[in-house]
Short mmCIF file of C-alpha atoms in Angstrom, two decimals:
data_model
loop_
_atom_site.label_atom_id
_atom_site.label_comp_id
_atom_site.label_asym_id
_atom_site.label_seq_id
_atom_site.Cartn_x
_atom_site.Cartn_y
_atom_site.Cartn_z
CA MET A 1 102.34 78.02 112.68
CA ALA A 2 103.90 79.53 115.82
CA GLY A 3 107.78 79.00 115.38
CA ARG A 4 107.93 78.82 111.69
CA ASN A 5 111.06 80.22 110.02
CA PHE A 6 110.09 83.49 108.52
CA PHE A 7 112.80 82.98 105.92
CA SER A 8 112.03 79.56 104.80
CA PRO A 9 111.05 78.56 101.37
CA GLY A 10 107.38 77.74 102.33
CA ASN A 11 107.04 81.08 104.11
CA ILE A 12 108.60 83.11 101.39
CA SER A 13 106.11 81.31 98.97
CA ALA A 14 103.12 82.10 101.11
CA ILE A 15 104.15 85.94 101.32
CA LEU A 16 104.59 86.10 97.48
CA THR A 17 101.22 84.03 97.15
CA GLY A 18 99.64 86.91 99.19
CA THR A 19 100.75 89.54 96.79
CA SER A 20 99.16 88.17 93.80
CA ILE A 21 95.57 89.17 94.39
CA LEU A 22 96.08 92.41 95.79
CA GLY A 23 98.96 92.73 93.35
CA PHE A 24 96.54 92.57 90.02
CA ILE A 25 93.92 94.94 91.91
CA ALA A 26 96.31 97.58 93.14
CA ILE A 27 98.13 97.70 89.83
CA GLY A 28 94.99 98.47 88.32
CA GLN A 29 93.97 100.90 91.11
CA THR A 30 97.22 102.73 90.36
CA LEU A 31 96.33 103.56 86.66
CA VAL A 32 92.96 104.86 87.46
CA ILE A 33 94.51 107.08 90.31
CA LEU A 34 97.16 108.26 88.04
CA ALA A 35 94.31 109.28 85.66
CA GLY A 36 92.89 111.37 88.53
CA SER A 37 90.13 108.99 89.33
CA LEU A 38 89.17 106.26 91.53
CA ASP A 39 87.71 102.76 91.53
CA LEU A 40 85.59 101.19 94.51
CA SER A 41 83.97 98.61 92.23
CA VAL A 42 86.81 96.41 92.02
CA PRO A 43 85.83 93.95 94.80
CA TYR A 44 82.60 93.26 93.01
CA VAL A 45 84.26 92.88 89.69
CA THR A 46 86.57 90.25 91.42
CA SER A 47 83.53 88.37 92.67
CA LEU A 48 81.56 88.49 89.70
CA THR A 49 84.26 87.26 87.42
CA SER A 50 85.14 84.42 89.46
CA LEU A 51 81.23 83.33 89.24
CA VAL A 52 81.11 83.91 85.59
CA ALA A 53 84.21 81.99 84.85
CA GLY A 54 83.43 79.16 87.38
CA VAL A 55 79.87 78.66 85.62
CA ILE A 56 81.15 78.70 82.27
CA MET A 57 84.01 76.09 83.00
CA ALA A 58 81.72 73.93 84.80
CA GLY A 59 84.55 71.57 85.71
CA GLN A 60 85.62 71.04 82.21
CA THR A 61 89.06 71.54 80.98
CA SER A 62 87.80 72.29 77.63
CA ASN A 63 85.66 75.32 78.72
CA ILE A 64 88.93 76.99 80.40
CA VAL A 65 89.38 79.51 77.34
CA LEU A 66 85.96 80.48 76.96
CA GLY A 67 85.36 81.15 80.83
CA VAL A 68 88.31 83.22 80.69
CA VAL A 69 87.49 85.32 77.65
CA VAL A 70 83.92 85.96 78.75
CA ALA A 71 85.04 86.74 82.41
CA LEU A 72 87.37 89.30 81.42
CA GLY A 73 85.12 90.60 78.51
CA VAL A 74 82.40 91.03 81.25
CA SER A 75 85.26 92.93 83.43
CA ALA A 76 86.37 95.00 80.57
CA LEU A 77 82.67 96.39 79.85
CA ILE A 78 82.25 97.39 83.53
CA GLY A 79 85.48 99.10 83.25
CA LEU A 80 84.53 100.77 79.90
CA ALA A 81 80.98 101.83 81.56
CA ASN A 82 82.86 103.32 84.61
CA GLY A 83 85.10 105.32 82.26
CA LEU A 84 82.67 106.51 80.31
CA VAL A 85 80.25 107.86 83.14
CA VAL A 86 83.39 109.45 84.29
CA THR A 87 84.64 111.28 81.42
CA LEU A 88 81.32 111.66 79.30
CA LEU A 89 79.11 112.65 82.20
CA ASP A 90 81.81 114.34 84.23
CA VAL A 91 80.86 112.36 87.27
CA HIS A 92 84.00 111.94 89.80
CA GLY A 93 85.35 108.48 89.62
CA PHE A 94 84.37 107.81 93.57
CA ILE A 95 80.85 108.37 92.95
CA ALA A 96 80.78 106.58 89.53
CA THR A 97 82.38 103.47 90.70
CA LEU A 98 80.61 103.38 94.06
CA GLY A 99 77.67 103.58 92.09
CA MET A 100 78.78 100.59 89.67
CA GLY A 101 79.88 98.81 92.92
CA LEU A 102 76.53 99.02 94.54
CA ILE A 103 74.66 97.82 91.36
CA LEU A 104 77.04 94.96 90.91
CA ALA A 105 76.42 93.90 94.72
CA GLY A 106 72.86 93.98 94.34
CA TYR A 107 73.19 91.68 91.05
CA LEU A 108 75.32 89.20 93.05
CA ALA A 109 73.12 89.05 96.14
CA THR A 110 70.01 88.69 93.84
CA ASN A 111 71.31 86.06 91.40
CA TYR A 112 73.78 84.22 93.72
CA LYS A 113 72.97 82.63 96.99
CA GLY A 114 76.38 81.26 97.55
CA SER A 115 79.23 79.52 95.80
CA ALA A 116 78.63 78.64 92.11
CA GLY A 117 80.28 76.92 89.29
CA SER A 118 83.44 74.73 89.11
CA ALA A 119 87.04 75.43 88.29
CA PRO A 120 88.53 72.24 86.22
CA ARG A 121 91.77 70.61 87.83
CA ASP A 122 94.03 72.17 85.14
CA PHE A 123 92.95 75.63 86.00
CA ARG A 124 93.37 74.98 89.50
CA LEU A 125 97.07 74.19 89.04
CA ILE A 126 97.59 77.91 88.53
CA GLY A 127 96.79 78.72 91.96
CA ALA A 128 98.66 75.67 93.23
CA THR A 129 102.13 75.59 91.29
CA ASN A 130 105.10 77.07 92.24
CA ILE A 131 108.73 77.52 90.21
CA GLY A 132 110.98 77.08 93.20
CA PRO A 133 109.54 79.14 95.78
CA VAL A 134 107.92 81.66 93.67
CA PRO A 135 104.11 80.72 92.91
CA VAL A 136 103.01 81.04 89.11
CA SER A 137 100.31 83.28 90.17
CA THR A 138 102.84 85.78 91.21
CA LEU A 139 104.75 85.54 88.10
CA ILE A 140 101.57 86.35 86.10
CA MET A 141 101.07 89.35 88.40
CA LEU A 142 104.50 90.49 88.11
CA GLY A 143 104.25 89.87 84.11
CA CYS A 144 101.41 92.16 83.97
CA ALA A 145 103.04 94.85 86.10
CA VAL A 146 106.18 94.75 83.38
CA LEU A 147 103.50 95.43 80.81
CA VAL A 148 101.84 98.23 82.58
CA ILE A 149 104.92 99.90 83.23
CA LEU A 150 105.92 99.79 79.66
CA LEU A 151 102.67 101.02 78.82
CA LEU A 152 103.27 104.14 81.34
CA ARG A 153 106.88 104.72 80.27
CA ARG A 154 107.25 103.83 76.45
CA THR A 155 103.71 104.76 74.92
CA ARG A 156 102.16 107.83 74.09
CA ILE A 157 98.96 107.18 75.81
CA GLY A 158 100.85 106.39 78.90
CA HIS A 159 102.29 109.79 78.81
CA HIS A 160 98.82 111.27 78.21
CA LEU A 161 97.58 109.54 81.36
CA TYR A 162 100.44 111.28 83.43
CA ALA A 163 99.41 114.45 81.95
CA VAL A 164 95.45 114.21 82.31
CA GLY A 165 95.87 113.22 86.00
CA GLY A 166 98.32 116.15 86.78
CA ASN A 167 96.31 118.84 84.97
CA ARG A 168 93.08 117.83 83.11
CA GLU A 169 92.46 121.09 81.93
CA VAL A 170 96.02 121.98 80.99
CA ALA A 171 96.14 118.87 79.03
CA ARG A 172 92.77 119.66 77.31
CA MET A 173 93.94 123.12 76.27
CA SER A 174 97.18 121.32 74.93
CA GLY A 175 95.35 119.57 72.53
CA LEU A 176 95.50 116.32 74.00
CA HIS A 177 92.31 113.67 74.24
CA THR A 178 91.66 113.54 77.97
CA THR A 179 88.98 111.24 77.53
CA THR A 180 90.75 108.03 75.92
CA PRO A 181 93.63 107.98 79.01
CA VAL A 182 90.93 108.06 81.61
CA VAL A 183 88.65 105.51 79.81
CA MET A 184 91.61 103.09 78.99
CA ALA A 185 92.74 103.36 83.01
CA HIS A 186 89.19 102.29 83.91
CA VAL A 187 89.08 99.11 81.45
CA LEU A 188 92.45 98.03 82.32
CA CYS A 189 91.60 98.50 86.00
CA SER A 190 88.45 96.27 85.73
CA VAL A 191 90.37 93.75 83.63
CA LEU A 192 93.02 93.41 86.32
CA ALA A 193 90.25 92.92 89.09
CA GLY A 194 88.90 90.47 86.72
CA MET A 195 92.24 88.46 86.70
CA ALA A 196 92.31 88.38 90.53
CA GLY A 197 88.75 87.00 90.17
CA LEU A 198 90.24 84.38 88.15
CA LEU A 199 93.18 83.63 90.52
CA LEU A 200 90.70 83.37 93.35
CA LEU A 201 88.61 80.96 91.47
CA ALA A 202 91.73 79.03 90.90
CA ARG A 203 92.57 78.66 94.61
CA LEU A 204 89.17 77.98 95.87
CA SER A 205 87.95 76.03 92.99
CA VAL A 206 84.44 77.65 92.92
CA GLY A 207 83.32 81.34 92.54
CA SER A 208 81.96 83.43 95.23
CA PRO A 209 79.58 86.23 95.29
CA THR A 210 81.30 87.63 98.49
CA ILE A 211 84.86 87.09 98.26
CA GLY A 212 85.78 90.16 96.90
CA ALA A 213 84.20 92.32 99.47
CA GLN A 214 85.31 90.09 101.99
CA GLY A 215 89.22 90.68 101.14
CA GLY A 216 88.42 94.59 101.38
CA TYR A 217 90.20 94.98 98.15
CA ASP A 218 89.02 98.56 97.26
CA LEU A 219 90.49 100.11 100.47
CA MET A 220 93.46 97.93 100.65
CA SER A 221 94.56 98.45 96.99
CA ILE A 222 94.19 102.23 97.57
CA ALA A 223 96.27 101.87 100.73
CA ALA A 224 98.82 99.95 98.85
CA VAL A 225 98.64 102.50 96.02
CA VAL A 226 99.33 105.50 98.33
CA LEU A 227 101.81 103.61 100.53
CA GLY A 228 103.89 103.09 97.13
CA GLY A 229 103.93 106.96 96.67
CA THR A 230 101.14 107.57 94.15
CA VAL A 231 99.48 110.78 94.72
CA LEU A 232 95.67 110.45 94.95
CA ALA A 233 95.30 113.57 93.08
CA GLY A 234 96.54 112.07 90.13
CA GLY A 235 99.52 112.80 87.80
CA LYS A 236 102.40 111.23 90.05
CA GLY A 237 103.34 107.72 91.07
CA ASN A 238 104.58 104.50 89.55
CA ILE A 239 103.83 100.78 89.62
CA LEU A 240 106.98 99.64 91.30
CA GLY A 241 106.27 101.55 94.54
CA THR A 242 102.47 100.22 94.50
CA LEU A 243 104.12 96.71 94.29
CA GLY A 244 106.31 97.77 97.51
CA GLY A 245 102.88 98.81 99.00
CA VAL A 246 101.45 95.29 98.49
CA ALA A 247 104.46 93.64 99.71
CA ILE A 248 104.30 95.54 102.84
CA PHE A 249 100.67 94.10 103.39
CA ALA A 250 101.51 90.90 102.51
CA VAL A 251 104.52 90.64 104.84
CA MET A 252 102.40 92.37 107.50
CA ASP A 253 99.62 89.73 106.99
CA ASN A 254 102.31 86.90 107.25
CA VAL A 255 103.97 88.06 110.46
CA MET A 256 100.50 88.44 112.12
CA GLY A 257 99.84 84.94 110.93
CA VAL A 258 103.22 83.52 112.45
CA MET A 259 102.28 85.19 115.56
CA GLU A 260 98.61 83.95 115.67
CA VAL A 261 97.18 87.19 116.02
CA ASN A 262 93.47 87.16 116.47
CA PRO A 263 91.75 87.87 113.14
CA PHE A 264 89.96 90.89 114.50
CA LEU A 265 93.36 92.46 115.75
CA LYS A 266 94.43 91.97 112.28
CA ASP A 267 91.80 94.47 111.02
CA VAL A 268 92.60 96.78 113.69
CA VAL A 269 96.43 96.80 112.54
CA ARG A 270 95.51 97.04 108.66
CA GLY A 271 93.29 99.98 109.84
CA VAL A 272 96.09 101.75 111.54
CA VAL A 273 98.24 101.00 108.57
CA ILE A 274 95.80 102.66 106.08
CA ILE A 275 95.19 105.54 108.41
CA ALA A 276 99.19 106.01 108.54
CA ALA A 277 99.21 105.73 104.81
CA VAL A 278 96.57 108.66 104.54
CA ALA A 279 98.60 110.75 106.87
CA VAL A 280 101.79 110.17 104.70
CA TYR A 281 99.82 111.32 101.87
CA ALA A 282 98.56 114.34 103.41
CA ARG A 283 102.17 115.48 104.29
CA ARG A 284 103.47 114.54 101.07
CA THR A 285 100.87 116.68 99.23
CA ALA A 286 100.50 119.62 101.92
CA GLY A 287 102.64 121.66 99.58
CA ARG A 288 101.49 120.55 96.28
CA PRO A 289 100.13 123.41 93.94
CA PRO A 290 96.67 123.35 92.99
CA ARG A 291 95.70 120.61 90.43
CA PHE A 292 94.56 123.06 88.10
CA GLY A 293 97.29 125.48 88.50
CA ARG A 294 99.92 126.74 86.30
CA GLN A 295 102.69 124.63 88.11
CA SER A 296 100.90 121.28 88.21
CA LEU A 297 102.72 117.98 88.32
CA GLY A 298 101.14 117.09 84.81
CA ASP A 299 103.38 119.69 83.31
CA ALA A 300 106.48 117.75 82.72
CA ALA A 301 104.27 114.73 81.26
CA LEU A 302 102.87 117.17 79.01
CA GLN A 303 105.96 117.70 77.69
CA GLU A 304 106.62 114.09 76.71
CA ALA A 305 102.99 113.64 75.51
CA ARG A 306 103.43 116.26 72.80
#
């Protein structure tokens, strides 16, 4: 790998491939953070989805559609459960999704002792096919990003999401339904994590109960979101910024690969970047008014949501 041309088509393709999985998860994480919540269950949703789809497909092309639908349905149900716990029981997203993550981790450890299932050849092509230097998986991820951008910018519920994240109490007193946007954000977050699991299945050919946790996608996605300019308290941020944060991590990993950096040192570098991201976030929000104050960042969104 040493001496490889960084700007060669093959290396550009490798960088774009590196953005796909984290990109799916970070887009979903952006939605829940914009809503003033958080999702720490995404790595386990990713692992579970790869297993559910792989077991159902069982190497048969005729089972691809069923496997995808069931896997994404399971992801959506997990997201729905997260959203309802956060909104109806008034549990902070950090605690609610941490608990869900532990439940899923226990289920995976109990029921799967190793890899399971098998992806048929036609499904594996999703993870191995390029259009020019651009992987198909990256194009799918970017397509999802465009749809989410349109959701946030052009729909009423997208405006409500910003309003609720910026100042939930003011949004409620303004007559907005504060439950629906948060639940929707959690459902979409889990579905996008499920799509990342399907992509991992396409690349690895089998489902894995540990692939999500090993990737550290919960913290990595949050770091990418913060690097992209989204405020952790909610109500301010965008998908394009998140994609920029994802690209930073993809390029960083690629450069360290070209330089043949020790894998353990890679984790150190990622940790430094995450700490730096939090420091940038702290500086950005140091002068921000209280979330439930009269000058909340959600006020502008409220005007559009009405």
